[in-house]
Amino acid sequence: MAKKAAKKSPQSTSSIAADGTVPVVGAREDCPCGSGRRYKACHGRQAAHAVQELVHRPFEGLPGEADWVALRELVPAATVPLTLAAGVTDAATGDVPSVTLATVLPLAWPALRRPDGSILLGLQTQSSSGDLSRDLADALTEALVTEPGNPVPTRRAAADGPRLQDLLDPAAPFTPAVHTGFEFWLEDAESATGEVAASLERANASAIPTEKLSSVDSAYWCGTPDKNHLRWVMTVPEEQLLDALARLNAAGEASIGEGTKLVGSFRAHGLTVPVWDLPVTMSAADCEKPAAAFAERLAGALASNAPLSGEERRSRANLVSRQVTLN
């Protein structure tokens, strides 16, 4: 008698998507690849490993790296027109009139495809892969094939997916426009009514006044009720920058005007961001000349190879003790 055919185990059934992506499931569930092992011991292990491999400078190699960091961590409302590399839009659904980077989008959407086909790419979103550049590139890639008039949902980027450095034109300028509110969310903000208008009003009310200085690169003034601040994203290697700041601080040359004080720095996406406290009466315009003068003093301090003096070492230690890492 012929043996009855063995019933196919449900564990051997593969649920891999057409593009080869293995869906994310619970750690103790069967892996969707059909291996018969639990997810955490199969493709879940690869996903966890990818998350652990944190890319500390995700924007390195992009024009305006320091401004990418500033818009990710410091600036509430800003936009930047992006230029895609040749051939990137070949697979797009319909025309793509423009691609614009936005600090944040409604409901923290990764991206939004507007009815006219243009794309808004959100920068202040959750990074799931450990490489923010890869997560943003994944959202941009998905936006290109999303039907106009729809947001792009959050998803996990493939570990071998493209990065922003693969999708953007490396020769294009990166010029942020800082806004006082989030009207850029809407194609016609003036006609907003009801809950849309109320949401926009709430978002605008929560935005800290911020302005970008024009006399130096990647420095941003912000105003608060008690004091104002200048936060300056710098690409100088951290150890070299701290030495230079310590030299200036010990010499009494680290301020950017009367009543200002260098209070420390923080790390963000592999770059160092010195921070100054400013008088509440000091505007962004008031910072322009002092910031340019400080940049000249800093260049001189960076050029020095002399060992730090005792006072300079103490100043450096004080700066390091107040340093904060954001990510």
Short mmCIF file of C-alpha atoms in Angstrom, two decimals, residues 24 35 72 101 105 124 133 142 157 177 192 196 198 205 221 224 240 247 257 289 299 314 325:
data_model
loop_
_atom_site.label_atom_id
_atom_site.label_comp_id
_atom_site.label_asym_id
_atom_site.label_seq_id
_atom_site.Cartn_x
_atom_site.Cartn_y
_atom_site.Cartn_z
CA VAL A 24 9.04 41.08 10.86
CA SER A 35 13.18 27.48 7.88
CA ARG A 72 17.75 66.54 12.57
CA LEU A 101 13.57 67.55 2.88
CA LEU A 105 5.96 65.90 8.88
CA GLN A 124 13.06 63.81 12.36
CA SER A 133 20.91 57.54 6.09
CA GLU A 142 9.10 54.10 -1.13
CA ALA A 157 14.66 49.36 5.94
CA ALA A 177 15.34 77.52 4.72
CA ALA A 192 -6.81 75.36 6.10
CA VAL A 196 -6.24 70.78 10.05
CA ALA A 198 -6.10 73.57 14.70
CA ALA A 205 2.86 77.23 19.03
CA TRP A 221 20.35 80.92 17.11
CA THR A 224 13.75 80.95 24.90
CA GLN A 240 41.16 68.71 17.97
CA ARG A 247 42.84 77.30 24.43
CA GLY A 257 30.04 89.02 22.57
CA LYS A 289 29.78 89.74 13.54
CA ALA A 299 40.99 78.80 13.07
CA ARG A 314 41.61 72.32 33.26
CA THR A 325 25.75 62.74 23.60
#
